[in-house]
XYZ file of C-alpha atoms in Angstrom:
735
model
C 83.803 17.779 19.579
C 84.462 20.662 20.943
C 81.783 23.025 18.135
C 79.650 20.030 19.141
C 80.529 20.643 22.764
C 79.361 24.521 22.493
C 76.340 23.860 20.354
C 74.655 21.870 22.864
C 75.316 24.726 25.579
C 73.840 26.772 22.986
C 70.729 24.539 23.152
C 70.432 23.903 26.851
C 71.035 27.461 27.204
C 68.005 28.328 25.096
C 65.831 25.769 26.193
C 66.625 26.634 29.464
C 65.450 30.610 28.595
C 62.431 29.172 26.890
C 61.563 27.031 30.367
C 62.139 29.966 32.097
C 60.102 31.669 29.755
C 57.227 29.022 29.121
C 57.392 29.254 33.385
C 56.509 32.599 33.728
C 54.069 32.557 31.375
C 52.422 30.723 32.982
C 52.911 31.416 36.772
C 51.683 34.686 35.495
C 48.532 34.133 33.125
C 46.390 33.612 35.367
C 44.539 37.482 35.641
C 41.710 38.735 37.268
C 40.191 41.114 35.162
C 37.711 44.152 36.994
C 36.980 47.107 36.626
C 38.617 50.159 38.313
C 35.874 51.153 39.838
C 31.983 51.787 39.998
C 29.568 54.445 40.357
C 26.551 52.738 42.736
C 22.572 53.233 43.691
C 21.612 53.124 47.095
C 18.027 52.082 46.068
C 18.928 49.163 43.218
C 21.818 46.649 42.333
C 24.132 47.948 39.475
C 26.362 45.246 37.267
C 30.077 45.658 37.219
C 30.067 45.466 33.791
C 27.784 49.032 33.678
C 31.370 50.527 34.039
C 32.475 49.176 31.495
C 34.929 46.889 32.488
C 32.854 42.656 32.380
C 34.448 40.870 36.021
C 35.929 37.802 34.331
C 39.397 35.815 35.241
C 41.127 34.232 32.310
C 44.428 31.577 32.454
C 43.082 29.127 35.054
C 42.698 25.306 34.750
C 40.663 22.751 36.252
C 37.942 23.260 38.736
C 38.229 26.729 40.615
C 36.543 28.349 43.929
C 36.098 32.139 43.281
C 35.011 34.244 46.426
C 33.691 38.096 46.593
C 33.383 40.010 49.770
C 32.158 43.462 49.940
C 33.456 45.928 52.937
C 30.178 47.499 52.428
C 26.904 47.884 50.791
C 25.634 43.728 49.281
C 26.661 42.494 46.459
C 25.075 39.431 43.991
C 24.511 37.399 40.956
C 22.042 35.649 39.278
C 23.021 33.738 36.854
C 24.653 30.250 38.709
C 24.308 27.794 36.251
C 26.916 25.220 35.990
C 28.801 26.561 39.495
C 28.557 24.429 42.568
C 28.082 24.903 45.736
C 31.148 25.816 47.413
C 31.972 25.165 51.189
C 31.084 28.182 53.882
C 29.732 30.757 51.540
C 25.713 31.320 50.369
C 25.031 29.879 53.798
C 25.826 26.457 52.457
C 28.102 23.907 55.287
C 29.920 21.897 52.634
C 30.431 21.067 48.373
C 27.675 20.313 46.866
C 26.433 19.897 43.026
C 23.257 22.269 43.435
C 24.073 25.489 41.875
C 24.543 28.439 44.569
C 20.833 29.629 44.475
C 21.023 31.381 47.887
C 23.972 33.605 46.184
C 21.277 35.622 44.373
C 19.689 37.016 47.673
C 20.219 40.426 47.656
C 21.686 41.266 51.603
C 24.984 39.131 50.757
C 28.342 40.612 51.247
C 29.358 38.002 50.164
C 30.043 35.711 47.578
C 31.523 32.226 46.570
C 31.136 29.176 44.230
C 33.103 26.228 42.581
C 32.832 25.658 38.614
C 35.328 25.749 35.476
C 36.732 29.073 33.759
C 33.787 29.399 31.684
C 30.895 28.958 34.234
C 32.951 31.125 36.733
C 33.325 34.944 33.730
C 29.529 32.870 33.335
C 28.214 33.791 36.199
C 30.528 37.457 37.217
C 29.011 38.792 33.652
C 25.953 39.246 36.359
C 28.075 40.817 39.708
C 26.471 43.439 40.860
C 26.627 46.140 43.663
C 24.212 48.060 45.276
C 25.698 50.512 48.060
C 24.651 51.953 51.193
C 25.581 55.309 50.855
C 29.221 55.072 52.716
C 32.530 56.485 49.921
C 35.535 53.713 50.078
C 34.571 50.201 49.806
C 35.602 47.727 47.985
C 35.305 44.572 46.363
C 37.666 41.450 47.174
C 38.253 38.488 43.817
C 39.718 35.386 45.383
C 40.060 32.755 42.527
C 41.910 29.802 43.811
C 41.675 25.553 42.731
C 39.153 23.775 44.597
C 39.619 23.104 47.712
C 41.381 26.437 48.935
C 39.851 29.559 50.514
C 41.276 32.852 51.110
C 40.523 34.650 53.757
C 40.098 38.911 53.428
C 40.187 39.061 57.003
C 44.184 38.583 57.073
C 45.424 37.877 53.339
C 45.975 33.880 54.226
C 45.007 30.650 51.594
C 43.822 27.839 53.578
C 43.328 24.612 52.399
C 41.851 21.224 53.767
C 43.260 18.126 52.889
C 42.060 14.254 53.425
C 39.157 11.799 52.567
C 36.414 10.174 55.003
C 37.671 6.763 56.462
C 41.476 7.813 55.806
C 42.519 8.854 58.297
C 46.224 10.058 59.329
C 48.064 10.428 62.105
C 48.665 14.685 63.154
C 52.447 13.415 62.657
C 51.939 12.371 58.917
C 49.137 15.794 58.285
C 51.850 17.869 59.777
C 55.161 17.355 57.955
C 52.687 16.855 54.655
C 51.388 20.435 55.998
C 55.063 21.525 55.381
C 55.943 19.802 51.976
C 53.341 22.045 50.889
C 53.220 25.446 48.285
C 50.863 27.690 47.083
C 51.488 30.784 45.047
C 55.067 30.759 46.217
C 53.716 29.978 49.982
C 55.238 27.882 52.195
C 52.079 25.790 53.761
C 52.167 24.696 57.496
C 49.705 23.106 59.715
C 46.910 25.770 60.610
C 46.558 28.227 63.732
C 43.876 29.864 64.193
C 44.253 33.063 66.675
C 40.595 34.388 66.459
C 37.423 34.024 66.239
C 36.764 36.054 63.228
C 38.994 32.768 61.839
C 37.740 29.936 63.806
C 34.149 31.240 61.926
C 36.171 31.404 58.753
C 37.730 27.706 59.049
C 34.644 25.899 61.203
C 32.399 27.377 57.994
C 34.645 25.336 55.898
C 34.952 21.874 57.411
C 31.881 19.683 58.521
C 34.685 16.465 60.398
C 37.855 15.938 62.914
C 40.642 17.852 60.904
C 44.288 17.999 62.768
C 45.502 22.295 64.303
C 48.590 23.249 64.695
C 48.528 22.528 68.409
C 50.198 20.086 70.970
C 51.107 20.002 74.475
C 53.796 17.310 73.127
C 57.186 16.997 74.848
C 57.670 15.127 70.694
C 57.372 18.760 69.415
C 60.298 20.971 69.948
C 59.441 24.969 68.606
C 61.781 27.403 67.943
C 63.499 28.196 71.277
C 62.603 25.658 73.700
C 61.315 21.557 74.693
C 57.425 22.167 75.114
C 56.293 20.473 78.071
C 52.595 18.550 79.760
C 49.986 21.227 80.284
C 51.442 24.014 77.974
C 49.339 24.010 74.578
C 51.200 26.184 71.731
C 51.759 26.336 68.187
C 53.898 24.287 66.512
C 54.078 25.103 63.497
C 54.234 28.297 61.431
C 54.875 32.030 62.287
C 53.230 30.288 65.157
C 55.769 27.978 66.487
C 56.543 28.300 70.142
C 53.227 30.537 70.642
C 51.798 29.486 74.443
C 47.663 30.385 73.632
C 46.355 28.095 76.485
C 48.040 26.841 80.167
C 45.895 24.021 81.566
C 46.016 24.430 85.208
C 44.088 21.081 86.270
C 42.731 18.446 84.034
C 38.748 18.544 84.510
C 37.418 14.919 83.914
C 39.329 13.048 87.017
C 37.206 10.486 86.020
C 40.404 7.895 85.192
C 42.548 8.912 87.949
C 41.478 10.814 90.338
C 44.226 11.288 92.231
C 45.845 13.459 89.415
C 44.631 16.678 90.636
C 47.144 18.985 88.473
C 49.204 19.288 85.142
C 52.970 20.102 85.174
C 51.400 23.693 83.789
C 51.177 23.502 87.956
C 53.862 25.913 88.345
C 54.305 29.056 86.888
C 56.170 27.278 84.453
C 53.665 28.270 81.934
C 52.835 31.782 80.913
C 50.461 32.652 77.646
C 52.285 34.780 74.576
C 50.964 38.161 74.652
C 48.374 38.677 71.912
C 48.031 34.977 71.910
C 44.958 34.283 74.461
C 42.376 33.235 71.532
C 41.372 30.594 71.985
C 38.454 27.843 71.432
C 38.294 24.645 73.809
C 34.948 22.998 74.014
C 33.136 21.936 77.998
C 35.129 19.624 79.848
C 38.647 20.627 77.169
C 41.738 19.443 77.009
C 40.986 16.977 79.628
C 44.451 15.214 78.480
C 43.063 11.647 77.923
C 40.897 9.184 76.334
C 38.440 6.697 77.849
C 41.587 4.061 78.409
C 44.462 6.292 78.570
C 45.076 8.613 80.960
C 47.717 11.431 79.480
C 47.784 10.314 76.393
C 45.461 13.450 73.748
C 48.762 15.516 73.200
C 47.237 16.901 69.572
C 44.731 19.747 69.299
C 42.015 19.287 65.992
C 39.077 20.884 65.572
C 35.240 19.160 65.318
C 32.372 19.353 62.907
C 30.981 21.887 65.581
C 33.483 24.488 65.347
C 34.827 24.199 68.444
C 38.601 22.483 70.504
C 39.461 19.191 71.519
C 42.879 17.284 72.026
C 43.068 13.747 70.964
C 46.266 11.114 70.728
C 48.101 12.358 67.957
C 47.840 9.037 66.346
C 44.090 8.346 66.615
C 42.162 7.199 63.562
C 39.865 9.125 64.153
C 40.944 12.494 61.966
C 40.623 12.265 58.229
C 41.294 15.918 57.235
C 44.109 18.526 57.615
C 44.460 22.375 57.522
C 47.522 23.677 55.507
C 47.274 27.211 56.167
C 49.282 29.508 53.344
C 50.462 33.424 53.931
C 52.314 35.067 56.922
C 55.412 33.350 57.125
C 58.531 36.673 57.459
C 59.817 37.152 53.571
C 57.068 35.282 51.413
C 54.232 36.999 49.059
C 52.363 35.886 46.593
C 54.080 35.009 42.994
C 50.888 34.603 41.703
C 47.787 37.052 40.498
C 44.664 35.151 41.892
C 43.096 38.310 44.040
C 42.155 41.546 43.038
C 40.252 44.406 44.579
C 38.341 46.669 43.153
C 36.979 50.127 45.139
C 34.102 51.426 44.236
C 32.731 55.253 44.252
C 29.812 54.825 45.794
C 27.268 57.713 45.757
C 23.400 57.780 45.689
C 21.068 58.796 42.810
C 20.097 62.799 43.272
C 16.633 61.469 45.428
C 18.444 59.642 47.789
C 18.206 60.524 51.537
C 19.578 58.521 54.485
C 16.295 59.431 56.576
C 14.537 57.583 53.837
C 15.195 54.919 57.133
C 12.593 55.400 59.306
C 13.852 54.012 62.314
C 16.050 56.620 61.983
C 13.382 59.744 61.119
C 11.340 57.721 64.245
C 14.575 58.927 66.940
C 15.053 61.204 65.410
C 11.197 62.533 65.795
C 11.117 60.847 69.505
C 14.005 63.483 70.476
C 12.154 66.628 69.642
C 9.208 65.205 70.983
C 11.393 64.150 73.987
C 12.430 67.837 74.529
C 9.279 69.667 73.848
C 8.043 66.688 77.154
C 10.059 67.256 79.224
C 9.521 71.677 79.100
C 5.842 70.650 79.333
C 5.900 68.480 82.185
C 8.619 70.861 83.540
C 6.151 73.661 83.428
C 3.005 71.847 84.053
C 4.338 70.730 87.318
C 4.800 73.786 88.643
C 1.619 75.310 87.447
C -0.343 72.683 88.854
C 1.248 73.282 92.209
C 0.120 77.325 92.474
C -3.205 75.416 90.942
C -3.449 73.881 94.035
C -1.921 76.508 96.549
C -4.626 78.804 95.375
C -7.185 75.974 96.178
C -5.824 75.097 98.818
C -7.266 77.444 101.172
C -4.554 76.171 104.473
C -1.945 76.704 102.502
C -0.749 79.928 104.769
C -0.729 77.451 107.859
C 1.446 74.524 106.165
C 4.779 74.059 108.759
C 7.533 72.464 108.784
C 7.458 68.904 109.534
C 8.989 65.057 110.022
C 6.739 63.055 107.090
C 7.551 59.924 106.636
C 8.450 58.322 103.532
C 8.336 54.673 102.536
C 10.034 53.978 99.184
C 12.607 51.934 97.657
C 15.755 53.709 97.638
C 17.587 50.249 96.724
C 16.718 50.409 93.036
C 18.548 54.007 92.197
C 18.483 53.642 88.799
C 14.897 53.250 88.041
C 13.309 56.049 90.522
C 14.922 59.516 90.275
C 12.927 60.795 93.917
C 14.939 57.997 95.180
C 18.251 58.986 93.711
C 17.022 62.669 95.166
C 16.077 61.753 98.173
C 18.232 59.556 99.593
C 21.328 61.631 99.481
C 18.956 63.949 102.897
C 17.048 60.835 104.649
C 18.528 59.036 107.834
C 20.481 56.364 107.174
C 19.669 53.053 108.502
C 18.000 49.514 107.172
C 16.498 51.006 104.237
C 13.608 48.475 105.014
C 12.127 50.886 107.555
C 10.923 53.354 107.227
C 12.802 56.386 106.895
C 12.418 60.192 107.645
C 12.679 63.859 106.552
C 14.220 65.796 109.121
C 13.938 69.223 109.081
C 18.226 69.759 109.780
C 17.708 67.734 105.763
C 15.386 69.734 104.717
C 16.722 72.654 104.798
C 20.484 70.482 103.884
C 18.523 70.150 100.962
C 17.134 73.732 100.516
C 20.733 75.295 100.730
C 22.312 73.467 97.975
C 19.618 74.564 95.854
C 20.218 77.410 93.163
C 20.076 81.170 94.439
C 19.275 79.596 98.071
C 22.350 81.951 99.562
C 19.337 84.440 98.768
C 16.964 82.696 100.313
C 18.234 82.335 103.873
C 18.211 84.998 106.237
C 21.002 86.275 108.710
C 21.200 82.932 110.686
C 21.864 81.580 107.057
C 19.061 79.418 107.961
C 15.651 79.244 104.953
C 13.704 81.027 106.937
C 10.035 78.866 108.621
C 7.596 81.161 106.080
C 9.142 79.253 103.903
C 6.975 76.500 102.190
C 8.892 73.020 100.887
C 6.152 70.835 98.856
C 6.942 67.620 96.766
C 4.989 66.090 93.584
C 5.615 62.711 91.599
C 3.959 60.739 89.214
C 3.802 57.510 86.820
C 2.810 58.251 84.157
C 2.367 55.713 80.340
C 1.920 56.945 77.003
C 1.813 56.800 73.609
C 2.172 59.026 70.009
C -0.017 57.021 67.255
C 0.840 58.602 63.113
C -1.418 57.850 61.158
C 0.732 59.540 58.620
C 3.547 56.842 57.434
C 5.725 56.442 60.453
C 7.026 54.965 63.027
C 4.782 54.667 66.418
C 6.423 55.697 70.082
C 5.395 54.237 73.304
C 6.809 55.777 76.244
C 7.522 55.224 80.218
C 8.663 58.100 82.775
C 8.042 58.944 86.317
C 8.835 62.185 88.225
C 9.876 63.767 91.780
C 9.682 68.092 92.082
C 10.766 69.096 94.668
C 10.354 73.260 96.148
C 9.697 75.510 98.361
C 7.748 78.518 98.255
C 6.522 81.802 100.278
C 4.206 84.934 100.221
C 6.684 87.995 100.013
C 3.635 90.455 99.818
C 0.285 90.131 100.761
C -1.058 88.951 97.271
C 2.694 87.454 95.536
C 3.613 84.002 95.394
C 7.453 83.513 94.869
C 9.093 79.642 94.760
C 11.917 77.745 93.487
C 11.818 74.342 92.287
C 14.581 71.351 90.664
C 12.723 68.189 88.745
C 14.226 64.800 87.766
C 12.080 62.723 85.080
C 13.613 59.544 84.149
C 11.900 58.565 80.645
C 12.414 54.896 77.891
C 10.812 55.537 74.996
C 9.880 52.756 72.226
C 10.446 53.976 69.540
C 8.632 51.672 66.105
C 8.944 47.557 66.459
C 12.525 46.910 65.985
C 14.316 48.097 69.321
C 15.251 51.382 68.933
C 14.991 53.403 72.298
C 15.658 56.860 73.775
C 16.987 56.549 77.344
C 16.606 60.175 79.373
C 17.247 61.195 82.278
C 16.427 64.856 82.765
C 17.086 67.357 85.493
C 15.852 70.629 85.462
C 15.591 74.199 88.180
C 12.489 76.554 88.127
C 12.057 80.443 89.493
C 8.449 80.736 89.536
C 5.101 83.358 90.949
C 2.451 83.951 91.497
C 0.449 87.755 91.662
C -3.437 88.585 92.290
C -5.430 91.533 92.414
C -8.242 90.747 94.230
C -9.352 87.147 94.816
C -10.511 85.657 91.653
C -7.594 86.488 89.093
C -4.479 85.457 89.198
C -1.029 85.702 87.182
C 1.140 82.626 87.295
C 4.498 82.721 85.491
C 7.733 81.030 85.372
C 11.096 80.706 83.502
C 13.922 77.528 84.075
C 17.507 75.972 82.788
C 16.625 71.707 81.993
C 19.263 69.014 80.890
C 18.744 66.310 79.010
C 20.541 63.157 78.581
C 19.739 60.114 75.600
C 21.514 57.141 75.757
C 20.366 56.578 72.134
C 19.935 52.564 71.063
C 19.258 52.339 67.284
C 18.311 49.661 64.505
C 19.220 50.279 61.226
C 15.811 48.978 59.028
C 17.720 47.259 55.448
C 19.477 45.773 57.649
C 17.862 44.972 61.557
C 21.102 43.001 62.863
C 23.089 47.018 62.318
C 23.023 47.919 66.093
C 24.053 51.738 66.921
C 24.736 53.522 69.752
C 24.735 56.824 71.167
C 24.939 59.798 73.697
C 23.522 62.917 73.338
C 23.002 65.802 75.536
C 20.257 67.833 75.370
C 19.772 72.104 77.083
C 16.933 73.794 77.759
C 15.615 77.425 78.639
C 12.034 77.976 79.145
C 8.912 80.536 80.977
C 4.921 80.130 80.675
C 2.928 83.559 81.111
C -0.476 81.990 82.999
C -3.915 83.936 82.827
C -6.561 82.315 85.716
C -9.595 83.107 86.384
C -11.231 80.856 89.219
C -15.942 81.063 89.113
C -16.495 79.512 92.590
C -20.606 77.788 93.463
C -21.555 75.435 95.631
C -19.418 72.655 95.003
C -18.338 73.247 91.694
C -14.725 74.755 91.206
C -14.229 76.833 87.106
C -11.048 77.420 85.897
C -10.870 79.404 82.737
C -7.638 80.788 81.663
C -4.450 81.084 78.849
C -1.600 80.434 78.258
C 1.936 81.381 76.067
C 4.800 78.537 77.111
C 7.864 79.063 74.596
C 11.383 76.961 74.893
C 14.555 76.452 73.186
C 16.103 73.152 73.348
C 19.382 73.126 71.817
C 20.673 69.218 70.886
C 24.061 68.725 70.752
C 26.195 67.259 68.232
C 27.571 63.377 68.328
C 27.812 61.254 66.656
C 26.875 57.306 66.991
C 29.154 53.703 66.535
C 28.213 50.825 65.479
C 29.322 50.093 62.275
C 29.704 51.923 58.693
C 26.050 52.765 58.876
C 27.056 55.493 61.715
C 25.915 59.028 61.266
C 27.747 62.080 63.420
C 24.814 64.339 63.533
C 25.236 68.588 64.077
C 23.720 70.716 66.461
C 19.771 71.418 66.924
C 17.877 74.290 67.469
C 14.473 73.035 68.345
C 12.302 75.746 69.555
C 8.748 75.199 70.655
C 6.128 78.289 71.000
C 2.777 77.726 71.675
C -0.203 79.143 73.037
C -3.402 77.899 74.698
C -6.979 78.809 76.640
C -9.103 75.834 78.335
C -11.550 75.088 81.581
C -11.425 72.885 84.344
C -14.095 72.249 86.186
C -14.126 70.121 89.593
C -17.023 68.886 91.219
C -15.761 68.793 95.220
C -16.983 66.626 97.312
C -15.953 66.268 101.137
C -14.833 62.141 103.035
C -13.816 61.711 106.178
C -10.881 63.101 106.133
C -10.556 65.661 103.551
C -11.552 65.796 100.336
C -12.301 64.017 96.724
C -12.037 66.359 93.061
C -13.064 64.798 90.323
C -12.235 67.390 87.428
C -12.428 67.462 83.176
C -10.643 69.436 80.839
C -10.286 70.621 77.711
C -7.384 73.320 76.251
C -7.604 74.496 73.161
C -3.905 75.089 71.881
C -2.839 77.284 68.357
C 0.927 75.800 67.583
C 3.513 78.556 66.674
C 6.523 76.681 66.980
C 8.476 76.795 63.283
C 10.170 73.696 61.989
C 13.753 72.755 63.146
C 16.711 71.115 60.327
C 18.173 67.920 61.948
C 21.711 67.149 59.604
C 23.789 64.432 59.674
C 26.871 62.671 57.566
C 27.844 59.685 57.048
C 31.213 59.230 59.432
C 33.223 57.491 57.284
C 31.851 60.130 54.289
C 32.206 63.056 56.014
C 31.622 65.347 53.225
C 28.103 64.482 52.539
C 25.834 66.348 54.355
C 22.024 64.908 54.501
C 18.892 67.622 56.611
C 16.019 66.418 57.559
C 13.095 68.457 58.750
C 10.567 67.894 61.853
C 7.827 69.713 60.446
C 4.857 70.790 62.780
C 2.501 69.158 60.973
C 0.033 70.569 62.949
C -1.225 73.864 63.214
C -3.987 73.053 66.116
C -4.904 70.780 68.661
C -7.078 70.075 72.206
C -6.521 68.681 74.993
C -8.637 66.434 76.714
C -8.639 65.633 80.619
C -10.679 63.494 83.288
C -9.084 62.899 86.775
C -9.581 63.146 89.970
C -7.474 64.860 92.857
C -7.701 63.123 96.665
C -6.999 66.079 99.028
C -6.541 64.178 102.391
C -6.281 66.991 104.786
C -2.528 68.911 105.823
C -1.146 65.415 104.240
C -0.717 63.651 100.704
C -2.772 64.522 98.247
C -3.376 61.610 94.452
C -3.791 62.160 91.527
C -4.401 60.043 88.940
C -6.400 61.051 84.208
C -5.755 59.951 81.445
C -5.029 62.334 78.821
C -5.905 62.714 75.130
C -4.111 64.776 72.981
C -5.866 64.213 69.431
C -3.457 67.471 67.144
C -5.386 68.624 63.242
C -7.872 65.428 63.983
C -5.122 63.056 62.319
C -1.622 62.315 64.903
C -3.138 61.546 68.650
C -1.033 61.290 71.708
C -2.625 59.244 74.044
C -1.105 59.673 77.865
C -2.250 57.615 82.147
C -0.717 59.377 84.816
C -0.962 59.147 88.133
C 0.708 61.307 90.440
C 0.660 61.725 94.723
C 2.497 64.299 96.461
C 2.479 66.325 100.183
C 3.246 69.689 101.263
C 5.772 69.994 104.651
């Protein structure tokens, strides 16, 4: 008997060992095989199998769901035969028997499909990846029985359970979910705590589906009894967390006197970190068409929104089981593998292959040069006006009325400046710029201490002048680059005096706003510029003048870049630009009858220091190093004006032609991905034109001792290839 019992015990022991051994083999036989690294390309897709390891799965049975998610770049499969559509993947809203042909697209970051192990392996053999230039990218592959979905964002698994026309009560769904296990994880009725999780589930369901939220006292949380109007998660790790306080019933048609729920007192408060909710419009309303206060259980609708329903309703056929997140639990089966991608570029890859990127880089350079040129021109034109206006010596301080909209200070820089010196009052009435406020403005200008007399006031012999313009221009490039369009408005206010019989000296401040549209995708540059300039004009006779100036400016650029390869990617940044500039101009004036001709030669030099900055937005964000941009040019030209006397002044149509020799050196732009600072890319802003011609037609309207108006049309032709068009309106007043 003892021998038999010993033999029986030994058999039981061996049998138990075999059960454990083979059970273990069964549990751990599920394997996802993936390469450990991959050298990718940014110009084309590379098969993962090119690493020497072909992606595959083994140890699985039945119909499976496989998904692959790339953290950066794009993935695709080229073989979809014998696989089926999977809900929420590759553009499909529900499971189906059709092959997921959209999974072969070239712009996907996530693919998913259903099939047997053999069919899935056939598809995985064609899995390929295209990098985007960033390093540290990953491809996460998960395999679950059909109906189970892995969420790579939180590491949880989800199972949609139910059949159409097979209703289930809330209590039964909760009980069934908590009795379920998967990969060693205990199930629970799903809790949705973020928009990303809600979106993930919305793509997987198309029917009313129970979720683990209730405001019914039937469900007691870990620490307390739920009260009406206090919506809590009643399952999983979130059990007992309040996420919504219903303090009033939205729809009161069935009981007008019942305005507030029990949560109207201060007893309800949302738990920290659990404020996410996605109720549908006018929900939760806590009543159905027949009963009031009977809707205490939440469900996810087909539109992704939440609603409250009676817990025993017959209109819900599905529920979602969530696995993962429970303390002390971890998956026991390997059905998830993450592949680290060593994303390198082909030898000819450069991030500046993106035309939108090149456009915004070129746009910043063009803006910097344009701001210097505009600042310089406004001063040179003042000195030109000074010589052609014979009554300059008699201009005195005076009050002037300015009708100006100062309510839109973000649009008009002159409003920003003048508002500080205008007499306060109704902005809809005429505002006065008084002597007192003029002097206050001048006293705050740089170098003002050198311009005051012994009484601390600005001497009366100083002349105050202003000049502003609105300008619209377009840079049309024929060299394959994206075009640029810009709108700008500017104001220059200055003061000057005759310090000797033949010498004028002055100082001016200039404000300018400019919006530049780069290309057609939405890339933009919004610029705000300020500059201060000192200037002087000297003459040795009545017809020969030498003008000179030197100035400092600063530009604040707000940048918005649309990625050409993926137009849904928007990157933003802010970049400052310091500017230093000087100009000298030689003038010869000739008067004959009503015609005035000006021959001139000019030399310009400017230095723009574009500060380093980093974009924000996504993994494509770049960090740009400091860029030094020098612009040098010499020019000769001629201006002819015809003066026609009118009732209160003069009408002066004119034409100008100017030939430029561009001496500007190329400028180097350096950038790197923020995610990969060790790989640097460069682009050369080429001065691809050596000469240009500027043609201008316009007219001046000078009213004696009053306002003047100027308008012009300009075209700048560069090497007979690229050109800029401008239309400008300018107004000014000496005072």
